[in-house]
């Protein structure tokens, strides 16, 4: 795992930046559930985009990888949708 981080520091730095900004934005938008959901969707989309582009650049993109990242992003969105439904 750490070898991958050393080989691709810009990818992991940008991924951490997107996730960090997503968490900070989510926390700062605590007054508006719709805005929070939009932030979750945007963060998930950027996560999926960055991950797929990383594999495209390194020429190891497969349908399985794309589906995996799309499902992980969708799962994150679904979890927050269900959490928000239980709060309302």
Tab-separated table of N, CA and C in Angstrom:
chain	number	residue	atom	x	y	z
A	1	UNK	N	0.819	-1.198	0.000
A	1	UNK	CA	0.000	0.000	0.000
A	1	UNK	C	0.860	1.258	0.000
A	2	UNK	N	1.857	1.311	0.899
A	2	UNK	CA	2.689	2.504	0.980
A	2	UNK	C	3.536	2.682	-0.269
A	3	UNK	N	3.862	1.590	-0.948
A	3	UNK	CA	4.612	1.678	-2.198
A	3	UNK	C	3.778	2.391	-3.256
A	4	UNK	N	2.477	2.105	-3.289
A	4	UNK	CA	1.592	2.779	-4.242
A	4	UNK	C	1.521	4.278	-3.960
A	5	UNK	N	1.514	4.642	-2.693
A	5	UNK	CA	1.472	6.064	-2.336
A	5	UNK	C	2.750	6.753	-2.794
A	6	UNK	N	3.878	6.098	-2.629
A	6	UNK	CA	5.151	6.685	-3.063
A	6	UNK	C	5.235	6.782	-4.581
A	7	UNK	N	4.608	5.849	-5.289
A	7	UNK	CA	4.659	5.862	-6.750
A	7	UNK	C	3.707	6.889	-7.358
A	8	UNK	N	2.629	7.204	-6.665
A	8	UNK	CA	1.614	8.114	-7.203
A	8	UNK	C	1.225	9.179	-6.178
A	9	UNK	N	2.165	10.000	-5.740
A	9	UNK	CA	1.843	10.967	-4.674
A	9	UNK	C	0.828	12.027	-5.104
A	10	UNK	N	0.860	12.453	-6.353
A	10	UNK	CA	-0.077	13.497	-6.777
A	10	UNK	C	-1.516	12.980	-6.788
A	11	UNK	N	-1.693	11.726	-7.170
A	11	UNK	CA	-3.038	11.144	-7.160
A	11	UNK	C	-3.580	11.086	-5.734
A	12	UNK	N	-2.786	10.563	-4.822
A	12	UNK	CA	-3.255	10.428	-3.443
A	12	UNK	C	-3.421	11.790	-2.768
A	13	UNK	N	-2.586	12.748	-3.114
A	13	UNK	CA	-2.736	14.098	-2.559
A	13	UNK	C	-4.035	14.732	-3.049
A	14	UNK	N	-4.339	14.585	-4.336
A	14	UNK	CA	-5.578	15.159	-4.860
A	14	UNK	C	-6.796	14.433	-4.297
A	15	UNK	N	-6.696	13.120	-4.117
A	15	UNK	CA	-7.797	12.366	-3.524
A	15	UNK	C	-8.050	12.813	-2.086
A	16	UNK	N	-6.993	12.954	-1.310
A	16	UNK	CA	-7.144	13.427	0.067
A	16	UNK	C	-7.716	14.837	0.111
A	17	UNK	N	-7.295	15.684	-0.822
A	17	UNK	CA	-7.795	17.057	-0.872
A	17	UNK	C	-9.299	17.072	-1.164
A	18	UNK	N	-9.738	16.281	-2.126
A	18	UNK	CA	-11.160	16.225	-2.464
A	18	UNK	C	-11.971	15.718	-1.273
A	19	UNK	N	-11.503	14.644	-0.647
A	19	UNK	CA	-12.232	14.092	0.496
A	19	UNK	C	-12.225	15.053	1.686
A	20	UNK	N	-11.096	15.707	1.924
A	20	UNK	CA	-11.007	16.681	3.017
A	20	UNK	C	-11.950	17.857	2.772
A	21	UNK	N	-11.931	18.398	1.560
A	21	UNK	CA	-12.830	19.512	1.240
A	21	UNK	C	-14.291	19.089	1.336
A	22	UNK	N	-14.580	17.850	0.951
A	22	UNK	CA	-15.939	17.338	1.075
A	22	UNK	C	-16.393	17.280	2.521
A	23	UNK	N	-15.528	16.786	3.400
A	23	UNK	CA	-15.868	16.684	4.827
A	23	UNK	C	-16.033	18.073	5.441
A	24	UNK	N	-15.116	18.979	5.144
A	24	UNK	CA	-15.194	20.337	5.700
A	24	UNK	C	-16.442	21.055	5.183
A	25	UNK	N	-16.718	20.931	3.900
A	25	UNK	CA	-17.910	21.571	3.332
A	25	UNK	C	-19.183	20.992	3.940
A	26	UNK	N	-19.211	19.671	4.098
A	26	UNK	CA	-20.367	19.009	4.709
A	26	UNK	C	-20.594	19.528	6.121
A	27	UNK	N	-19.536	19.639	6.868
A	27	UNK	CA	-19.628	20.103	8.256
A	27	UNK	C	-20.080	21.564	8.319
A	28	UNK	N	-19.564	22.394	7.421
A	28	UNK	CA	-19.937	23.814	7.412
A	28	UNK	C	-21.362	24.045	6.932
A	29	UNK	N	-21.936	23.084	6.220
A	29	UNK	CA	-23.297	23.226	5.709
A	29	UNK	C	-24.302	22.511	6.605
A	30	UNK	N	-24.011	22.428	7.886
A	30	UNK	CA	-24.870	21.673	8.806
A	30	UNK	C	-26.279	22.256	8.926
A	31	UNK	N	-26.470	23.474	8.499
A	31	UNK	CA	-27.767	24.136	8.588
A	31	UNK	C	-28.717	23.744	7.459
A	32	UNK	N	-28.211	23.094	6.405
A	32	UNK	CA	-29.020	22.825	5.214
A	32	UNK	C	-28.794	21.394	4.731
A	33	UNK	N	-29.783	20.533	4.923
A	33	UNK	CA	-29.655	19.120	4.531
A	33	UNK	C	-29.537	18.956	3.012
A	34	UNK	N	-30.221	19.785	2.262
A	34	UNK	CA	-30.154	19.673	0.799
A	34	UNK	C	-28.753	20.027	0.311
A	35	UNK	N	-28.174	21.073	0.866
A	35	UNK	CA	-26.807	21.444	0.510
A	35	UNK	C	-25.830	20.343	0.917
A	36	UNK	N	-26.040	19.754	2.083
A	36	UNK	CA	-25.177	18.655	2.509
A	36	UNK	C	-25.262	17.485	1.534
A	37	UNK	N	-26.473	17.179	1.076
A	37	UNK	CA	-26.622	16.076	0.124
A	37	UNK	C	-25.938	16.413	-1.194
A	38	UNK	N	-26.030	17.659	-1.632
A	38	UNK	CA	-25.348	18.077	-2.857
A	38	UNK	C	-23.837	17.943	-2.700
A	39	UNK	N	-23.320	18.253	-1.530
A	39	UNK	CA	-21.884	18.121	-1.266
A	39	UNK	C	-21.475	16.654	-1.299
A	40	UNK	N	-22.298	15.777	-0.723
A	40	UNK	CA	-22.005	14.341	-0.749
A	40	UNK	C	-21.987	13.834	-2.189
A	41	UNK	N	-22.959	14.237	-2.984
A	41	UNK	CA	-23.006	13.803	-4.385
A	41	UNK	C	-21.789	14.326	-5.142
A	42	UNK	N	-21.456	15.595	-4.963
A	42	UNK	CA	-20.302	16.173	-5.659
A	42	UNK	C	-19.002	15.492	-5.245
A	43	UNK	N	-18.839	15.230	-3.961
A	43	UNK	CA	-17.632	14.559	-3.482
A	43	UNK	C	-17.543	13.150	-4.051
A	44	UNK	N	-18.660	12.445	-4.093
A	44	UNK	CA	-18.671	11.093	-4.655
A	44	UNK	C	-18.342	11.106	-6.141
A	45	UNK	N	-18.896	12.063	-6.862
A	45	UNK	CA	-18.614	12.162	-8.303
A	45	UNK	C	-17.138	12.460	-8.537
A	46	UNK	N	-16.571	13.389	-7.775
A	46	UNK	CA	-15.143	13.691	-7.919
A	46	UNK	C	-14.279	12.491	-7.549
A	47	UNK	N	-14.676	11.751	-6.511
A	47	UNK	CA	-13.943	10.541	-6.119
A	47	UNK	C	-13.931	9.528	-7.262
A	48	UNK	N	-15.095	9.271	-7.836
A	48	UNK	CA	-15.192	8.311	-8.941
A	48	UNK	C	-14.392	8.809	-10.137
A	49	UNK	N	-14.513	10.091	-10.456
A	49	UNK	CA	-13.777	10.658	-11.588
A	49	UNK	C	-12.266	10.535	-11.393
A	50	UNK	N	-11.773	10.922	-10.223
A	50	UNK	CA	-10.332	10.833	-9.961
A	50	UNK	C	-9.835	9.397	-10.033
A	51	UNK	N	-10.590	8.483	-9.459
A	51	UNK	CA	-10.168	7.083	-9.448
A	51	UNK	C	-10.123	6.505	-10.856
A	52	UNK	N	-11.144	6.767	-11.638
A	52	UNK	CA	-11.166	6.240	-13.006
A	52	UNK	C	-10.077	6.892	-13.844
A	53	UNK	N	-9.882	8.198	-13.703
A	53	UNK	CA	-8.828	8.872	-14.471
A	53	UNK	C	-7.449	8.345	-14.092
A	54	UNK	N	-7.248	8.004	-12.827
A	54	UNK	CA	-5.975	7.423	-12.396
A	54	UNK	C	-5.708	6.122	-13.154
A	55	UNK	N	-6.728	5.299	-13.279
A	55	UNK	CA	-6.551	4.032	-13.987
A	55	UNK	C	-6.416	4.248	-15.494
A	56	UNK	N	-7.091	5.239	-16.035
A	56	UNK	CA	-6.952	5.541	-17.464
A	56	UNK	C	-5.526	5.980	-17.774
A	57	UNK	N	-4.974	6.834	-16.937
A	57	UNK	CA	-3.609	7.326	-17.148
A	57	UNK	C	-2.604	6.183	-17.094
A	58	UNK	N	-2.840	5.225	-16.212
A	58	UNK	CA	-1.896	4.120	-16.049
A	58	UNK	C	-2.266	2.902	-16.886
A	59	UNK	N	-3.222	3.063	-17.792
A	59	UNK	CA	-3.585	2.044	-18.781
A	59	UNK	C	-3.980	0.711	-18.156
A	60	UNK	N	-4.668	0.739	-17.038
A	60	UNK	CA	-5.151	-0.507	-16.450
A	60	UNK	C	-6.645	-0.431	-16.111
A	61	UNK	N	-7.381	0.320	-16.930
A	61	UNK	CA	-8.816	0.465	-16.726
A	61	UNK	C	-9.539	-0.763	-17.273
A	62	UNK	N	-10.413	-1.323	-16.462
A	62	UNK	CA	-11.275	-2.419	-16.901
A	62	UNK	C	-12.702	-2.090	-16.487
A	63	UNK	N	-13.643	-2.814	-17.055
A	63	UNK	CA	-15.046	-2.599	-16.692
A	63	UNK	C	-15.264	-2.884	-15.211
A	64	UNK	N	-14.576	-3.882	-14.693
A	64	UNK	CA	-14.705	-4.234	-13.278
A	64	UNK	C	-14.284	-3.069	-12.385
A	65	UNK	N	-13.192	-2.409	-12.728
A	65	UNK	CA	-12.697	-1.279	-11.936
A	65	UNK	C	-13.686	-0.120	-11.978
A	66	UNK	N	-14.197	0.187	-13.163
A	66	UNK	CA	-15.155	1.288	-13.304
A	66	UNK	C	-16.418	0.994	-12.495
A	67	UNK	N	-16.932	-0.217	-12.621
A	67	UNK	CA	-18.141	-0.592	-11.882
A	67	UNK	C	-17.898	-0.520	-10.380
A	68	UNK	N	-16.734	-0.976	-9.950
A	68	UNK	CA	-16.406	-0.942	-8.521
A	68	UNK	C	-16.433	0.488	-7.978
A	69	UNK	N	-15.793	1.411	-8.677
A	69	UNK	CA	-15.760	2.797	-8.200
A	69	UNK	C	-17.141	3.451	-8.247
A	70	UNK	N	-17.905	3.172	-9.286
A	70	UNK	CA	-19.257	3.727	-9.376
A	70	UNK	C	-20.127	3.183	-8.242
A	71	UNK	N	-19.983	1.898	-7.934
A	71	UNK	CA	-20.766	1.315	-6.842
A	71	UNK	C	-20.365	1.882	-5.483
A	72	UNK	N	-19.078	2.099	-5.263
A	72	UNK	CA	-18.631	2.680	-3.992
A	72	UNK	C	-19.172	4.104	-3.846
A	73	UNK	N	-19.090	4.894	-4.911
A	73	UNK	CA	-19.647	6.250	-4.871
A	73	UNK	C	-21.151	6.243	-4.639
A	74	UNK	N	-21.846	5.325	-5.291
A	74	UNK	CA	-23.296	5.206	-5.114
A	74	UNK	C	-23.651	4.755	-3.709
A	75	UNK	N	-22.847	3.867	-3.156
A	75	UNK	CA	-23.081	3.403	-1.786
A	75	UNK	C	-22.961	4.559	-0.792
A	76	UNK	N	-21.967	5.402	-0.979
A	76	UNK	CA	-21.803	6.558	-0.089
A	76	UNK	C	-23.027	7.473	-0.171
A	77	UNK	N	-23.504	7.709	-1.367
A	77	UNK	CA	-24.693	8.551	-1.545
A	77	UNK	C	-25.908	7.898	-0.887
A	78	UNK	N	-26.079	6.595	-1.099
A	78	UNK	CA	-27.225	5.884	-0.526
A	78	UNK	C	-27.197	5.899	0.999
A	79	UNK	N	-26.023	5.718	1.580
A	79	UNK	CA	-25.905	5.733	3.045
A	79	UNK	C	-26.372	7.075	3.599
A	80	UNK	N	-25.924	8.166	2.991
A	80	UNK	CA	-26.329	9.480	3.491
A	80	UNK	C	-27.804	9.761	3.227
A	81	UNK	N	-28.330	9.275	2.109
A	81	UNK	CA	-29.769	9.434	1.870
A	81	UNK	C	-30.579	8.739	2.958
A	82	UNK	N	-30.197	7.520	3.298
A	82	UNK	CA	-30.908	6.791	4.347
A	82	UNK	C	-30.736	7.457	5.710
A	83	UNK	N	-29.547	7.964	5.990
A	83	UNK	CA	-29.332	8.665	7.256
A	83	UNK	C	-30.187	9.923	7.342
A	84	UNK	N	-30.265	10.664	6.246
A	84	UNK	CA	-31.064	11.887	6.251
A	84	UNK	C	-32.553	11.569	6.381
A	85	UNK	N	-33.002	10.458	5.820
A	85	UNK	CA	-34.407	10.071	5.946
A	85	UNK	C	-34.759	9.762	7.394
A	86	UNK	N	-33.822	9.168	8.116
A	86	UNK	CA	-34.112	8.813	9.507
A	86	UNK	C	-34.090	10.036	10.424
A	87	UNK	N	-33.413	11.098	10.014
A	87	UNK	CA	-33.339	12.313	10.830
A	87	UNK	C	-34.614	13.135	10.695
A	88	UNK	N	-35.180	13.145	9.509
A	88	UNK	CA	-36.355	13.995	9.229
A	88	UNK	C	-37.597	13.491	9.895
